[in-house]
Amino acid sequence: MTARAADRARYDRATAHLDAPLALVDLDAFDANADDLVRRAQGKPVRVASKSVRCRALLERVLAKDGFAGIMSFTLAESLWLARSGFEDVLLAYPSADRAAFAELAADPKLAAAVTVMVDDPAQLRLIDEARDGGREIIRVCLELDTALKLFGGRVRVGARRSPLHSPAQVADMARAVARRPGFRVVGIMAYEGHIAGVGDAVAGHPVRSRAVRLMQATARRELAERRGEVVRAVRAVVPDLEFVNGGGTGSVQHTAAEDAVTEIAAGSGLYVPRLFDNYTSFSGRPAALFAQPVVRRPGVGVVTVLGGGYPASGAPGRDRLPVPYLPEGLRYDPQEGAGEVQTPLLGAPADDLLIGDKVWFRHAKAGELCERFDVLHLVEGDAVTATVPTYRGEGHTFL
């Protein structure tokens, strides 16, 4: 029996009393992945990206481990909710225009002490001030550095279009703009190198493309390490008591941790290890989060149909954004139908061994987005469900 077949047997036994659709997290794999992130971070604390987890119980579990400290959140409303729930260090990874939430933040000393917001434009500071509604608390601010690699005088750009702050001088000017404005304090710098951390460099069946990605990433790492160091020096000249410099992502943990200027690493997807993280030479993890759909039809030889399953991930549309049939091994989509909203036909020899009511296990393309489809996660240890915990959705929250 292969390792994957053994996992399927365990998951089927653990959830035999549960009807699909359902989602589970294998805690043995989750904990092993967490340990690997800590190892790769080389002693620097790992800040957990909540958008890749979206479950308070699992955020609490990983933050209880040595080597993890703080949360990187994705909306301001989520940040306030987490802070009220007892999380004491929440860094909002994206700018916000949520005026009502800014009013709450500025009026509550506990929230203002726990939450750090992201800015990269003086207009964002003006929006916050206009939203204060009398609140006088000091707002903790993090500056975001654009990490994109620019070549040929800027005519070629590799990397996400995020912050407009690219040079050390631009980031230092933004730090001065914050320092001049009463009611704000710069406490950190963040730089997410998505073109390094979030792009696989060993894509099966594409050796030339994979070599090109590795070359690009090596070039980008060198350029960013030098520029990030210069940015930190420039900002510290304005803000000597800077608390943290955050960088990285699951795919670049060990490379980012090697930079002296970086004080902490961000990672989250590496806990669940969705399918987009199968194509990396820098690390390998164990799939920890899966979902099951029930077989409801057997249209013919070599075909079964499962209920639902059309859960595409965000990003540029493509086949790599679809969930992948994982267990039993050997199933594939019908190219004429793909993953369906209500039903999904699956082709392959294993279909002939599946009965009505059997479970087919899938892996989502991305990590936390799976939790937008399910109210609960069933936590599996060995071949038993040992707990069932709510996702954000199960607690009544869909922040985006």
PDB file of C-alpha atoms in Angstrom, residues 177-379:
ATOM      1  CA  ALA A 177       5.272  61.725   6.557  1.00  0.00           C
ATOM      2  CA  VAL A 178       3.977  59.439   9.311  1.00  0.00           C
ATOM      3  CA  ALA A 179       6.329  60.928  11.920  1.00  0.00           C
ATOM      4  CA  ARG A 180       5.118  64.455  11.131  1.00  0.00           C
ATOM      5  CA  ARG A 181       1.481  63.494  11.592  1.00  0.00           C
ATOM      6  CA  PRO A 182       0.208  63.370  15.215  1.00  0.00           C
ATOM      7  CA  GLY A 183      -1.580  60.190  16.219  1.00  0.00           C
ATOM      8  CA  PHE A 184       0.586  57.723  14.289  1.00  0.00           C
ATOM      9  CA  ARG A 185       3.773  55.774  14.967  1.00  0.00           C
ATOM     10  CA  VAL A 186       5.863  53.735  12.535  1.00  0.00           C
ATOM     11  CA  VAL A 187       6.701  50.383  14.123  1.00  0.00           C
ATOM     12  CA  GLY A 188       7.586  48.129  11.199  1.00  0.00           C
ATOM     13  CA  ILE A 189       8.368  47.456   7.561  1.00  0.00           C
ATOM     14  CA  MET A 190       6.861  44.658   5.487  1.00  0.00           C
ATOM     15  CA  ALA A 191       8.043  43.327   2.134  1.00  0.00           C
ATOM     16  CA  TYR A 192       6.318  40.312   0.584  1.00  0.00           C
ATOM     17  CA  GLU A 193       8.334  38.806  -2.263  1.00  0.00           C
ATOM     18  CA  GLY A 194       5.471  36.933  -3.904  1.00  0.00           C
ATOM     19  CA  HIS A 195       7.401  36.323  -7.130  1.00  0.00           C
ATOM     20  CA  ILE A 196       9.883  34.325  -5.033  1.00  0.00           C
ATOM     21  CA  ALA A 197       7.770  32.894  -2.220  1.00  0.00           C
ATOM     22  CA  GLY A 198       4.635  32.196  -4.236  1.00  0.00           C
ATOM     23  CA  VAL A 199       5.869  30.887  -7.579  1.00  0.00           C
ATOM     24  CA  GLY A 200       6.917  27.256  -7.960  1.00  0.00           C
ATOM     25  CA  ASP A 201      10.325  26.680  -9.523  1.00  0.00           C
ATOM     26  CA  ALA A 202       9.939  22.999 -10.450  1.00  0.00           C
ATOM     27  CA  VAL A 203       6.786  22.723 -12.548  1.00  0.00           C
ATOM     28  CA  ALA A 204       6.259  19.141 -13.705  1.00  0.00           C
ATOM     29  CA  GLY A 205       6.599  18.759 -17.451  1.00  0.00           C
ATOM     30  CA  HIS A 206       8.051  22.262 -17.953  1.00  0.00           C
ATOM     31  CA  PRO A 207      11.832  22.034 -17.466  1.00  0.00           C
ATOM     32  CA  VAL A 208      12.683  25.142 -19.509  1.00  0.00           C
ATOM     33  CA  ARG A 209      10.106  27.263 -17.704  1.00  0.00           C
ATOM     34  CA  SER A 210      11.305  25.911 -14.358  1.00  0.00           C
ATOM     35  CA  ARG A 211      14.915  26.849 -15.118  1.00  0.00           C
ATOM     36  CA  ALA A 212      13.799  30.330 -16.149  1.00  0.00           C
ATOM     37  CA  VAL A 213      11.869  30.747 -12.891  1.00  0.00           C
ATOM     38  CA  ARG A 214      14.897  29.649 -10.846  1.00  0.00           C
ATOM     39  CA  LEU A 215      17.122  32.127 -12.679  1.00  0.00           C
ATOM     40  CA  MET A 216      14.606  34.935 -12.167  1.00  0.00           C
ATOM     41  CA  GLN A 217      14.234  34.123  -8.482  1.00  0.00           C
ATOM     42  CA  ALA A 218      17.980  33.985  -7.870  1.00  0.00           C
ATOM     43  CA  THR A 219      18.334  37.404  -9.495  1.00  0.00           C
ATOM     44  CA  ALA A 220      15.351  38.783  -7.567  1.00  0.00           C
ATOM     45  CA  ARG A 221      16.657  37.474  -4.225  1.00  0.00           C
ATOM     46  CA  ARG A 222      20.012  39.193  -4.688  1.00  0.00           C
ATOM     47  CA  GLU A 223      18.452  42.473  -5.758  1.00  0.00           C
ATOM     48  CA  LEU A 224      15.872  42.494  -2.983  1.00  0.00           C
ATOM     49  CA  ALA A 225      18.303  41.540  -0.216  1.00  0.00           C
ATOM     50  CA  GLU A 226      20.507  44.510  -1.096  1.00  0.00           C
ATOM     51  CA  ARG A 227      17.604  46.948  -1.509  1.00  0.00           C
ATOM     52  CA  ARG A 228      15.771  45.763   1.614  1.00  0.00           C
ATOM     53  CA  GLY A 229      18.905  46.328   3.678  1.00  0.00           C
ATOM     54  CA  GLU A 230      19.199  49.864   2.291  1.00  0.00           C
ATOM     55  CA  VAL A 231      15.512  50.529   3.004  1.00  0.00           C
ATOM     56  CA  VAL A 232      15.830  49.402   6.607  1.00  0.00           C
ATOM     57  CA  ARG A 233      18.880  51.609   7.160  1.00  0.00           C
ATOM     58  CA  ALA A 234      17.086  54.592   5.617  1.00  0.00           C
ATOM     59  CA  VAL A 235      13.970  54.105   7.749  1.00  0.00           C
ATOM     60  CA  ARG A 236      15.936  53.530  10.951  1.00  0.00           C
ATOM     61  CA  ALA A 237      17.537  56.928  10.374  1.00  0.00           C
ATOM     62  CA  VAL A 238      14.007  58.336  10.737  1.00  0.00           C
ATOM     63  CA  VAL A 239      12.616  55.769  13.213  1.00  0.00           C
ATOM     64  CA  PRO A 240      15.483  54.428  15.350  1.00  0.00           C
ATOM     65  CA  ASP A 241      13.155  52.289  17.495  1.00  0.00           C
ATOM     66  CA  LEU A 242      11.669  50.281  14.609  1.00  0.00           C
ATOM     67  CA  GLU A 243      10.184  47.102  16.134  1.00  0.00           C
ATOM     68  CA  PHE A 244      10.209  44.639  13.222  1.00  0.00           C
ATOM     69  CA  VAL A 245      11.058  44.010   9.583  1.00  0.00           C
ATOM     70  CA  ASN A 246       8.783  41.347   8.102  1.00  0.00           C
ATOM     71  CA  GLY A 247       9.509  39.435   4.925  1.00  0.00           C
ATOM     72  CA  GLY A 248       9.089  36.185   3.120  1.00  0.00           C
ATOM     73  CA  GLY A 249       6.413  33.610   2.551  1.00  0.00           C
ATOM     74  CA  THR A 250       6.149  29.840   2.615  1.00  0.00           C
ATOM     75  CA  GLY A 251       8.238  29.366  -0.532  1.00  0.00           C
ATOM     76  CA  SER A 252      11.115  31.628   0.522  1.00  0.00           C
ATOM     77  CA  VAL A 253      11.413  31.155   4.284  1.00  0.00           C
ATOM     78  CA  GLN A 254      15.050  30.072   4.484  1.00  0.00           C
ATOM     79  CA  HIS A 255      16.247  32.609   1.892  1.00  0.00           C
ATOM     80  CA  THR A 256      14.510  35.550   3.560  1.00  0.00           C
ATOM     81  CA  ALA A 257      15.578  34.447   7.037  1.00  0.00           C
ATOM     82  CA  ALA A 258      19.210  34.615   5.898  1.00  0.00           C
ATOM     83  CA  GLU A 259      18.958  38.402   5.427  1.00  0.00           C
ATOM     84  CA  ASP A 260      20.331  40.346   8.396  1.00  0.00           C
ATOM     85  CA  ALA A 261      17.827  43.159   7.871  1.00  0.00           C
ATOM     86  CA  VAL A 262      14.811  40.864   8.331  1.00  0.00           C
ATOM     87  CA  THR A 263      13.672  40.224  11.913  1.00  0.00           C
ATOM     88  CA  GLU A 264      10.650  37.965  11.302  1.00  0.00           C
ATOM     89  CA  ILE A 265       9.187  35.732   8.594  1.00  0.00           C
ATOM     90  CA  ALA A 266       5.600  35.535   7.349  1.00  0.00           C
ATOM     91  CA  ALA A 267       4.138  32.156   6.388  1.00  0.00           C
ATOM     92  CA  GLY A 268       0.807  30.397   6.468  1.00  0.00           C
ATOM     93  CA  SER A 269       0.159  28.265   3.384  1.00  0.00           C
ATOM     94  CA  GLY A 270       2.966  25.940   4.425  1.00  0.00           C
ATOM     95  CA  LEU A 271       0.797  24.696   7.284  1.00  0.00           C
ATOM     96  CA  TYR A 272      -1.886  23.248   4.983  1.00  0.00           C
ATOM     97  CA  VAL A 273       0.354  22.717   1.886  1.00  0.00           C
ATOM     98  CA  PRO A 274      -2.215  23.157  -0.911  1.00  0.00           C
ATOM     99  CA  ARG A 275      -1.486  21.930  -4.428  1.00  0.00           C
ATOM    100  CA  LEU A 276       0.245  25.155  -5.589  1.00  0.00           C
ATOM    101  CA  PHE A 277       3.117  24.264  -3.249  1.00  0.00           C
ATOM    102  CA  ASP A 278       3.925  20.971  -4.943  1.00  0.00           C
ATOM    103  CA  ASN A 279       6.292  22.631  -7.413  1.00  0.00           C
ATOM    104  CA  TYR A 280       9.156  23.878  -5.221  1.00  0.00           C
ATOM    105  CA  THR A 281      12.777  22.801  -4.924  1.00  0.00           C
ATOM    106  CA  SER A 282      13.281  24.776  -1.706  1.00  0.00           C
ATOM    107  CA  PHE A 283      11.006  22.631   0.485  1.00  0.00           C
ATOM    108  CA  SER A 284       8.446  19.854   0.517  1.00  0.00           C
ATOM    109  CA  GLY A 285       5.534  19.531   2.908  1.00  0.00           C
ATOM    110  CA  ARG A 286       2.746  17.114   3.730  1.00  0.00           C
ATOM    111  CA  PRO A 287      -0.762  17.888   2.468  1.00  0.00           C
ATOM    112  CA  ALA A 288      -2.685  18.612   5.664  1.00  0.00           C
ATOM    113  CA  ALA A 289      -5.987  20.130   4.521  1.00  0.00           C
ATOM    114  CA  LEU A 290      -8.334  18.177   2.268  1.00  0.00           C
ATOM    115  CA  PHE A 291     -11.999  18.113   1.395  1.00  0.00           C
ATOM    116  CA  ALA A 292     -14.211  15.185   0.419  1.00  0.00           C
ATOM    117  CA  GLN A 293     -17.091  15.047  -2.050  1.00  0.00           C
ATOM    118  CA  PRO A 294     -19.487  12.071  -2.195  1.00  0.00           C
ATOM    119  CA  VAL A 295     -19.957   9.841  -5.219  1.00  0.00           C
ATOM    120  CA  VAL A 296     -23.576  10.290  -6.341  1.00  0.00           C
ATOM    121  CA  ARG A 297     -23.544   8.788  -9.870  1.00  0.00           C
ATOM    122  CA  ARG A 298     -21.787   6.134 -11.933  1.00  0.00           C
ATOM    123  CA  PRO A 299     -22.468   7.234 -15.539  1.00  0.00           C
ATOM    124  CA  GLY A 300     -20.404   4.490 -17.131  1.00  0.00           C
ATOM    125  CA  VAL A 301     -17.188   2.508 -17.140  1.00  0.00           C
ATOM    126  CA  GLY A 302     -14.305   4.550 -15.779  1.00  0.00           C
ATOM    127  CA  VAL A 303     -16.532   7.451 -14.676  1.00  0.00           C
ATOM    128  CA  VAL A 304     -18.032   8.596 -11.396  1.00  0.00           C
ATOM    129  CA  THR A 305     -19.775  11.830 -10.546  1.00  0.00           C
ATOM    130  CA  VAL A 306     -19.315  13.587  -7.215  1.00  0.00           C
ATOM    131  CA  LEU A 307     -21.515  16.272  -5.705  1.00  0.00           C
ATOM    132  CA  GLY A 308     -20.107  19.791  -6.074  1.00  0.00           C
ATOM    133  CA  GLY A 309     -16.376  20.443  -6.045  1.00  0.00           C
ATOM    134  CA  GLY A 310     -16.133  23.552  -8.215  1.00  0.00           C
ATOM    135  CA  TYR A 311     -14.045  25.567  -5.762  1.00  0.00           C
ATOM    136  CA  PRO A 312     -11.596  27.612  -7.864  1.00  0.00           C
ATOM    137  CA  ALA A 313      -8.879  29.639  -6.141  1.00  0.00           C
ATOM    138  CA  SER A 314      -8.140  33.332  -6.632  1.00  0.00           C
ATOM    139  CA  GLY A 315      -5.506  34.566  -9.071  1.00  0.00           C
ATOM    140  CA  ALA A 316      -5.120  34.504 -12.828  1.00  0.00           C
ATOM    141  CA  PRO A 317      -7.636  31.926 -14.158  1.00  0.00           C
ATOM    142  CA  GLY A 318      -6.117  28.632 -15.210  1.00  0.00           C
ATOM    143  CA  ARG A 319      -6.086  24.904 -14.540  1.00  0.00           C
ATOM    144  CA  ASP A 320      -3.663  25.425 -11.670  1.00  0.00           C
ATOM    145  CA  ARG A 321      -6.410  27.316  -9.798  1.00  0.00           C
ATOM    146  CA  LEU A 322      -8.676  24.269  -9.629  1.00  0.00           C
ATOM    147  CA  PRO A 323      -8.738  21.733  -6.802  1.00  0.00           C
ATOM    148  CA  VAL A 324      -7.098  18.455  -7.723  1.00  0.00           C
ATOM    149  CA  PRO A 325      -8.658  14.982  -7.173  1.00  0.00           C
ATOM    150  CA  TYR A 326      -6.181  13.435  -4.751  1.00  0.00           C
ATOM    151  CA  LEU A 327      -7.522  10.190  -3.287  1.00  0.00           C
ATOM    152  CA  PRO A 328      -7.955   7.616  -4.649  1.00  0.00           C
ATOM    153  CA  GLU A 329      -4.968   8.212  -6.889  1.00  0.00           C
ATOM    154  CA  GLY A 330      -5.506   8.287 -10.644  1.00  0.00           C
ATOM    155  CA  LEU A 331      -8.736  10.274 -11.007  1.00  0.00           C
ATOM    156  CA  ARG A 332      -8.894  13.286 -13.318  1.00  0.00           C
ATOM    157  CA  TYR A 333     -11.408  15.827 -14.563  1.00  0.00           C
ATOM    158  CA  ASP A 334     -13.402  15.430 -17.753  1.00  0.00           C
ATOM    159  CA  PRO A 335     -11.847  18.179 -19.924  1.00  0.00           C
ATOM    160  CA  GLN A 336     -15.299  19.003 -21.296  1.00  0.00           C
ATOM    161  CA  GLU A 337     -16.713  19.751 -17.839  1.00  0.00           C
ATOM    162  CA  GLY A 338     -13.951  20.386 -15.301  1.00  0.00           C
ATOM    163  CA  ALA A 339     -14.903  21.053 -11.674  1.00  0.00           C
ATOM    164  CA  GLY A 340     -18.612  21.743 -11.512  1.00  0.00           C
ATOM    165  CA  GLU A 341     -20.781  23.986  -9.363  1.00  0.00           C
ATOM    166  CA  VAL A 342     -23.207  21.176  -8.464  1.00  0.00           C
ATOM    167  CA  GLN A 343     -21.626  18.026  -9.878  1.00  0.00           C
ATOM    168  CA  THR A 344     -18.192  16.986 -11.085  1.00  0.00           C
ATOM    169  CA  PRO A 345     -17.556  13.924 -13.275  1.00  0.00           C
ATOM    170  CA  LEU A 346     -14.214  12.216 -12.688  1.00  0.00           C
ATOM    171  CA  LEU A 347     -12.472   9.855 -15.078  1.00  0.00           C
ATOM    172  CA  GLY A 348      -9.963   7.072 -14.508  1.00  0.00           C
ATOM    173  CA  ALA A 349      -9.642   3.394 -13.633  1.00  0.00           C
ATOM    174  CA  PRO A 350     -10.167   3.998  -9.868  1.00  0.00           C
ATOM    175  CA  ALA A 351     -13.707   5.143 -10.664  1.00  0.00           C
ATOM    176  CA  ASP A 352     -14.770   1.535 -11.214  1.00  0.00           C
ATOM    177  CA  ASP A 353     -13.934   0.672  -7.599  1.00  0.00           C
ATOM    178  CA  LEU A 354     -15.986   3.535  -6.139  1.00  0.00           C
ATOM    179  CA  LEU A 355     -19.553   2.991  -4.930  1.00  0.00           C
ATOM    180  CA  ILE A 356     -22.398   5.421  -4.446  1.00  0.00           C
ATOM    181  CA  GLY A 357     -21.719   7.274  -1.188  1.00  0.00           C
ATOM    182  CA  ASP A 358     -17.944   6.736  -1.223  1.00  0.00           C
ATOM    183  CA  LYS A 359     -15.724   9.765  -0.665  1.00  0.00           C
ATOM    184  CA  VAL A 360     -13.298  11.278  -3.153  1.00  0.00           C
ATOM    185  CA  TRP A 361     -10.668  13.459  -1.477  1.00  0.00           C
ATOM    186  CA  PHE A 362      -9.467  16.695  -3.077  1.00  0.00           C
ATOM    187  CA  ARG A 363      -6.749  19.235  -2.385  1.00  0.00           C
ATOM    188  CA  HIS A 364      -7.547  22.905  -2.881  1.00  0.00           C
ATOM    189  CA  ALA A 365      -5.225  24.998  -5.048  1.00  0.00           C
ATOM    190  CA  LYS A 366      -4.649  27.564  -2.275  1.00  0.00           C
ATOM    191  CA  ALA A 367      -4.709  27.292   1.484  1.00  0.00           C
ATOM    192  CA  GLY A 368      -7.255  29.279   3.504  1.00  0.00           C
ATOM    193  CA  GLU A 369      -9.738  29.782   0.691  1.00  0.00           C
ATOM    194  CA  LEU A 370     -10.955  26.237   1.326  1.00  0.00           C
ATOM    195  CA  CYS A 371     -12.448  27.489   4.604  1.00  0.00           C
ATOM    196  CA  GLU A 372     -14.767  29.854   2.749  1.00  0.00           C
ATOM    197  CA  ARG A 373     -16.638  26.720   1.581  1.00  0.00           C
ATOM    198  CA  PHE A 374     -16.989  24.893   4.907  1.00  0.00           C
ATOM    199  CA  ASP A 375     -18.353  25.834   8.320  1.00  0.00           C
ATOM    200  CA  VAL A 376     -16.162  23.370  10.218  1.00  0.00           C
ATOM    201  CA  LEU A 377     -12.895  21.497   9.953  1.00  0.00           C
ATOM    202  CA  HIS A 378     -12.679  17.949  11.281  1.00  0.00           C
ATOM    203  CA  LEU A 379      -9.296  17.483  12.956  1.00  0.00           C
TER     204      LEU A 379
END
